[in-house]
mmCIF file of C-alpha atoms in Angstrom:
data_model
loop_
_atom_site.group_PDB
_atom_site.id
_atom_site.type_symbol
_atom_site.label_atom_id
_atom_site.label_comp_id
_atom_site.label_asym_id
_atom_site.label_seq_id
_atom_site.Cartn_x
_atom_site.Cartn_y
_atom_site.Cartn_z
ATOM 1 C CA MET K 1 -62.996 12.031 -41.780
ATOM 2 C CA ILE K 2 -59.187 12.307 -41.145
ATOM 3 C CA ALA K 3 -59.251 16.206 -41.425
ATOM 4 C CA VAL K 4 -62.063 16.260 -38.746
ATOM 5 C CA ALA K 5 -60.163 13.854 -36.490
ATOM 6 C CA VAL K 6 -57.149 16.039 -36.903
ATOM 7 C CA LEU K 7 -58.768 19.261 -35.714
ATOM 8 C CA LEU K 8 -60.436 17.258 -32.906
ATOM 9 C CA ALA K 9 -57.278 15.992 -31.509
ATOM 10 C CA ALA K 10 -55.652 19.539 -31.752
ATOM 11 C CA ALA K 11 -58.830 20.776 -29.729
ATOM 12 C CA VAL K 12 -58.305 18.107 -26.892
ATOM 13 C CA GLY K 13 -54.436 18.605 -27.015
ATOM 14 C CA ALA K 14 -54.953 22.198 -26.632
ATOM 15 C CA ALA K 15 -57.146 21.745 -23.603
ATOM 16 C CA TYR K 16 -54.923 19.293 -22.121
ATOM 17 C CA GLY K 17 -51.922 21.907 -22.561
ATOM 18 C CA GLU K 18 -53.916 24.680 -20.888
ATOM 19 C CA TRP K 19 -54.962 22.307 -17.716
ATOM 20 C CA LEU K 20 -51.445 21.135 -17.608
ATOM 21 C CA ARG K 21 -50.048 24.718 -17.568
ATOM 22 C CA ARG K 22 -52.637 25.559 -14.863
ATOM 23 C CA SER K 23 -51.642 22.478 -12.703
ATOM 24 C CA LEU K 24 -47.838 23.193 -13.123
ATOM 25 C CA ALA K 25 -48.253 26.729 -12.165
ATOM 26 C CA THR K 26 -48.973 25.593 -8.724
ATOM 27 C CA GLY K 27 -45.298 24.661 -8.492
ATOM 28 C CA ARG K 28 -45.924 21.586 -6.438
ATOM 29 C CA TYR K 29 -43.473 19.703 -8.044
ATOM 30 C CA ARG K 30 -40.876 21.414 -6.932
ATOM 31 C CA LEU K 31 -38.465 20.858 -3.995
ATOM 32 C CA PRO K 32 -37.990 23.063 -1.187
ATOM 33 C CA ASP K 33 -34.992 24.787 -2.220
ATOM 34 C CA GLU K 34 -36.243 25.411 -5.892
ATOM 35 C CA SER K 35 -37.679 28.797 -5.260
ATOM 36 C CA ALA K 36 -37.095 30.887 -8.587
ATOM 37 C CA PRO K 37 -39.883 32.584 -10.111
ATOM 38 C CA LEU K 38 -42.281 30.244 -11.826
ATOM 39 C CA PRO K 39 -42.444 30.117 -15.694
ATOM 40 C CA ALA K 40 -45.416 31.262 -17.759
ATOM 41 C CA ARG K 41 -45.191 28.284 -20.056
ATOM 42 C CA ARG K 42 -47.493 29.647 -22.448
ATOM 43 C CA TRP K 43 -45.784 27.172 -25.219
ATOM 44 C CA LEU K 44 -47.651 24.287 -23.552
ATOM 45 C CA VAL K 45 -50.954 24.897 -25.345
ATOM 46 C CA PRO K 46 -49.810 24.944 -28.914
ATOM 47 C CA VAL K 47 -47.088 22.365 -28.372
ATOM 48 C CA ALA K 48 -49.961 19.834 -27.138
ATOM 49 C CA ALA K 49 -52.103 20.407 -29.837
ATOM 50 C CA LEU K 50 -49.497 20.220 -32.754
ATOM 51 C CA ALA K 51 -48.459 16.642 -31.095
ATOM 52 C CA ALA K 52 -51.944 15.369 -30.670
ATOM 53 C CA ALA K 53 -52.906 16.519 -34.459
ATOM 54 C CA GLY K 54 -49.506 15.126 -35.691
ATOM 55 C CA ALA K 55 -50.034 11.818 -33.916
ATOM 56 C CA VAL K 56 -53.662 11.516 -35.163
ATOM 57 C CA TRP K 57 -52.471 12.348 -38.603
ATOM 58 C CA HIS K 58 -49.594 9.841 -38.452
ATOM 59 C CA LEU K 59 -51.913 7.294 -37.412
ATOM 60 C CA ALA K 60 -54.887 7.913 -39.291
ATOM 61 C CA ASP K 61 -54.680 4.758 -41.166
ATOM 62 C CA LEU K 62 -53.516 2.451 -38.584
ATOM 63 C CA HIS K 63 -56.245 0.934 -36.763
ATOM 64 C CA ARG K 64 -54.158 -0.383 -33.800
ATOM 65 C CA TRP K 65 -55.639 0.799 -30.418
ATOM 66 C CA GLY K 66 -52.493 -0.146 -28.504
ATOM 67 C CA LEU K 67 -50.022 2.002 -30.679
ATOM 68 C CA VAL K 68 -52.361 4.884 -30.751
ATOM 69 C CA SER K 69 -53.013 4.776 -26.852
ATOM 70 C CA ALA K 70 -49.046 4.332 -26.517
ATOM 71 C CA TYR K 71 -48.570 7.697 -28.632
ATOM 72 C CA VAL K 72 -51.164 9.360 -25.983
ATOM 73 C CA VAL K 73 -49.524 8.354 -22.968
ATOM 74 C CA LEU K 74 -46.314 9.279 -24.525
ATOM 75 C CA ILE K 75 -47.462 12.819 -25.268
ATOM 76 C CA ALA K 76 -49.132 13.133 -22.012
ATOM 77 C CA VAL K 77 -45.762 12.242 -19.962
ATOM 78 C CA ALA K 78 -43.452 13.799 -22.190
ATOM 79 C CA LEU K 79 -45.059 17.403 -21.877
ATOM 80 C CA PRO K 80 -44.914 17.733 -17.916
ATOM 81 C CA LEU K 81 -41.466 16.015 -18.081
ATOM 82 C CA ALA K 82 -40.179 18.772 -20.360
ATOM 83 C CA ALA K 83 -41.683 21.669 -18.848
ATOM 84 C CA ILE K 84 -40.178 20.404 -15.320
ATOM 85 C CA ASP K 85 -37.139 19.697 -16.895
ATOM 86 C CA LEU K 86 -36.598 23.206 -18.470
ATOM 87 C CA ASP K 87 -37.485 24.657 -15.067
ATOM 88 C CA VAL K 88 -35.662 22.731 -12.283
ATOM 89 C CA HIS K 89 -33.517 20.392 -14.474
ATOM 90 C CA ARG K 90 -34.951 17.191 -13.014
ATOM 91 C CA LEU K 91 -36.986 14.344 -14.778
ATOM 92 C CA PRO K 92 -39.420 13.179 -11.868
ATOM 93 C CA ASP K 93 -39.326 9.421 -11.423
ATOM 94 C CA ARG K 94 -43.061 9.459 -10.701
ATOM 95 C CA LEU K 95 -43.687 10.544 -14.245
ATOM 96 C CA THR K 96 -41.029 8.460 -16.008
ATOM 97 C CA LEU K 97 -40.943 4.958 -14.237
ATOM 98 C CA PRO K 98 -44.815 4.520 -14.504
ATOM 99 C CA ALA K 99 -44.887 5.517 -17.950
ATOM 100 C CA ILE K 100 -42.389 2.620 -19.072
ATOM 101 C CA PRO K 101 -44.400 -0.320 -18.382
ATOM 102 C CA VAL K 102 -47.542 1.364 -19.609
ATOM 103 C CA ILE K 103 -46.295 2.181 -22.855
ATOM 104 C CA THR K 104 -44.638 -1.436 -23.214
ATOM 105 C CA LEU K 105 -47.835 -2.948 -22.262
ATOM 106 C CA LEU K 106 -49.961 -0.941 -24.836
ATOM 107 C CA LEU K 107 -47.549 -1.879 -27.396
ATOM 108 C CA ALA K 108 -47.844 -5.323 -26.344
ATOM 109 C CA LEU K 109 -51.675 -5.001 -27.201
ATOM 110 C CA ASP K 110 -50.767 -4.810 -30.814
ATOM 111 C CA TRP K 111 -49.163 -7.860 -30.612
ATOM 112 C CA ASP K 112 -46.481 -8.157 -33.203
ATOM 113 C CA VAL K 113 -43.888 -11.079 -33.537
ATOM 114 C CA HIS K 114 -41.365 -8.945 -35.003
ATOM 115 C CA ARG K 115 -42.063 -5.335 -33.756
ATOM 116 C CA LEU K 116 -42.351 -6.168 -30.133
ATOM 117 C CA PRO K 117 -39.416 -7.916 -29.321
ATOM 118 C CA ARG K 118 -37.446 -5.320 -31.283
ATOM 119 C CA ALA K 119 -39.205 -2.575 -29.379
ATOM 120 C CA LEU K 120 -38.478 -4.289 -25.833
ATOM 121 C CA LEU K 121 -34.877 -4.789 -27.017
ATOM 122 C CA CYS K 122 -34.408 -1.211 -28.041
ATOM 123 C CA GLY K 123 -35.880 0.146 -24.671
ATOM 124 C CA ALA K 124 -33.135 -1.757 -22.746
ATOM 125 C CA PHE K 125 -30.718 -0.907 -25.165
ATOM 126 C CA ALA K 126 -31.282 2.748 -25.146
ATOM 127 C CA GLY K 127 -31.276 2.552 -21.281
ATOM 128 C CA MET K 128 -28.058 0.975 -21.362
ATOM 129 C CA VAL K 129 -26.079 3.249 -23.596
ATOM 130 C CA PHE K 130 -27.378 6.346 -21.632
ATOM 131 C CA LEU K 131 -26.058 4.605 -18.426
ATOM 132 C CA LEU K 132 -22.751 4.097 -19.734
ATOM 133 C CA LEU K 133 -22.431 7.265 -20.967
ATOM 134 C CA ALA K 134 -23.693 8.860 -17.703
ATOM 135 C CA LEU K 135 -20.759 6.905 -15.796
ATOM 136 C CA ALA K 136 -18.303 7.704 -18.263
ATOM 137 C CA VAL K 137 -18.900 11.520 -18.096
ATOM 138 C CA PRO K 138 -20.066 12.551 -14.736
ATOM 139 C CA GLY K 139 -22.179 15.585 -14.809
ATOM 140 C CA GLY K 140 -23.110 15.250 -18.547
ATOM 141 C CA LEU K 141 -26.066 12.804 -18.220
ATOM 142 C CA GLY K 142 -28.302 12.460 -15.369
ATOM 143 C CA LEU K 143 -30.035 9.172 -14.188
ATOM 144 C CA GLY K 144 -33.062 10.983 -15.280
ATOM 145 C CA ASP K 145 -32.018 11.045 -18.838
ATOM 146 C CA VAL K 146 -31.067 7.362 -18.516
ATOM 147 C CA LYS K 147 -34.538 6.723 -17.484
ATOM 148 C CA LEU K 148 -36.134 8.833 -20.290
ATOM 149 C CA ALA K 149 -34.266 7.097 -22.857
ATOM 150 C CA ALA K 150 -35.393 3.760 -21.566
ATOM 151 C CA LEU K 151 -38.984 5.233 -21.914
ATOM 152 C CA LEU K 152 -38.455 6.391 -25.455
ATOM 153 C CA GLY K 153 -36.622 3.258 -26.582
ATOM 154 C CA PRO K 154 -39.923 0.922 -27.170
ATOM 155 C CA PRO K 155 -41.961 3.405 -29.148
ATOM 156 C CA LEU K 156 -39.054 4.293 -31.306
ATOM 157 C CA GLY K 157 -37.771 0.773 -31.606
ATOM 158 C CA TRP K 158 -41.430 -0.383 -32.573
ATOM 159 C CA TRP K 159 -40.813 1.432 -36.034
ATOM 160 C CA GLY K 160 -37.201 0.091 -36.573
ATOM 161 C CA TYR K 161 -33.601 0.589 -35.503
ATOM 162 C CA PRO K 162 -32.736 3.442 -37.851
ATOM 163 C CA VAL K 163 -36.068 5.384 -35.938
ATOM 164 C CA LEU K 164 -34.400 4.849 -32.642
ATOM 165 C CA ILE K 165 -31.109 5.887 -33.762
ATOM 166 C CA GLN K 166 -32.805 9.169 -35.420
ATOM 167 C CA GLY K 167 -34.828 9.653 -32.606
ATOM 168 C CA LEU K 168 -32.045 9.677 -30.043
ATOM 169 C CA ALA K 169 -29.307 11.351 -32.197
ATOM 170 C CA GLY K 170 -31.716 14.044 -32.831
ATOM 171 C CA GLY K 171 -31.997 14.832 -29.558
ATOM 172 C CA PHE K 172 -28.385 15.264 -29.006
ATOM 173 C CA VAL K 173 -28.540 17.541 -32.077
ATOM 174 C CA ILE K 174 -31.150 19.643 -30.997
ATOM 175 C CA GLY K 175 -29.560 19.983 -27.636
ATOM 176 C CA GLY K 176 -26.214 20.971 -29.117
ATOM 177 C CA VAL K 177 -27.863 23.628 -31.457
ATOM 178 C CA VAL K 178 -29.797 25.054 -28.309
ATOM 179 C CA SER K 179 -26.673 25.030 -26.219
ATOM 180 C CA LEU K 180 -24.722 26.948 -28.983
ATOM 181 C CA VAL K 181 -27.542 29.333 -29.685
ATOM 182 C CA MET K 182 -27.498 30.427 -25.713
ATOM 183 C CA VAL K 183 -23.881 30.823 -25.683
ATOM 184 C CA LEU K 184 -23.814 32.941 -28.881
ATOM 185 C CA THR K 185 -26.876 35.015 -27.538
ATOM 186 C CA ARG K 186 -25.038 35.137 -24.100
ATOM 187 C CA ARG K 187 -27.722 33.571 -22.093
ATOM 188 C CA ALA K 188 -25.335 31.030 -21.084
ATOM 189 C CA THR K 189 -21.652 29.948 -20.983
ATOM 190 C CA ARG K 190 -19.857 26.895 -22.164
ATOM 191 C CA HIS K 191 -19.964 25.528 -18.489
ATOM 192 C CA THR K 192 -23.995 26.352 -18.108
ATOM 193 C CA HIS K 193 -25.828 22.985 -17.587
ATOM 194 C CA VAL K 194 -28.565 23.039 -20.148
ATOM 195 C CA ALA K 195 -31.539 20.657 -19.608
ATOM 196 C CA LEU K 196 -31.476 17.486 -22.261
ATOM 197 C CA GLY K 197 -34.616 16.077 -21.836
ATOM 198 C CA PRO K 198 -36.815 18.473 -23.790
ATOM 199 C CA SER K 199 -34.236 17.928 -26.611
ATOM 200 C CA LEU K 200 -34.296 14.261 -26.343
ATOM 201 C CA LEU K 201 -38.304 14.263 -26.296
ATOM 202 C CA LEU K 202 -38.557 16.663 -29.363
ATOM 203 C CA GLY K 203 -36.334 14.260 -31.233
ATOM 204 C CA ALA K 204 -38.071 11.266 -30.410
ATOM 205 C CA LEU K 205 -41.274 12.788 -31.137
ATOM 206 C CA GLY K 206 -40.253 14.293 -34.505
ATOM 207 C CA ALA K 207 -38.885 10.507 -35.233
ATOM 208 C CA LEU K 208 -41.839 9.197 -34.158
ATOM 209 C CA LEU K 209 -44.273 11.238 -36.253
ATOM 210 C CA THR K 210 -42.295 10.909 -39.429
ATOM 211 C CA ALA K 211 -41.780 7.030 -39.100
ATOM 212 C CA THR K 212 -42.935 4.632 -41.796
#
């Protein structure tokens, strides 16, 4: 049964990835001065399929609809956020801000007197730390990254403080590796701004899908 559910989730994820790819191909998320050629984004289909299948595999033994729904919303929002940030280095508030209360509410549906308060605390903590980093190093982190951290904090914190640290720190590590590879391959310089959002999302997803 689990194998069937995983395959079904992969199919649904692939369909969502293709729909999202076509929707973003219109470029309606762009501002008037953002006129570079639109990327193909073929990666959306396999990544969406793998993320959905991984979530079902990880949560297969957990009959908690609130937690499952929170994962669904997070994946659904993470994909367009990553795609847009890679393109124009922006994390739109219209995606990030509504997702924060929605995911928090879904986690609350699986009321747990230990996990829920910790999840809320981790969301506030992550947002505060990133805000301080953004203020301390102007140009390093944007407010979009701050809001993204506040979004990722509750689902990561649901599993525990180590998972929160693993997810956020992993994002910085991934971002650093990506920047280094781009510099070594001469696709960027040390002064080139590299979108951090996709790395944070990938680090968080990895931490969530391996959390116990």
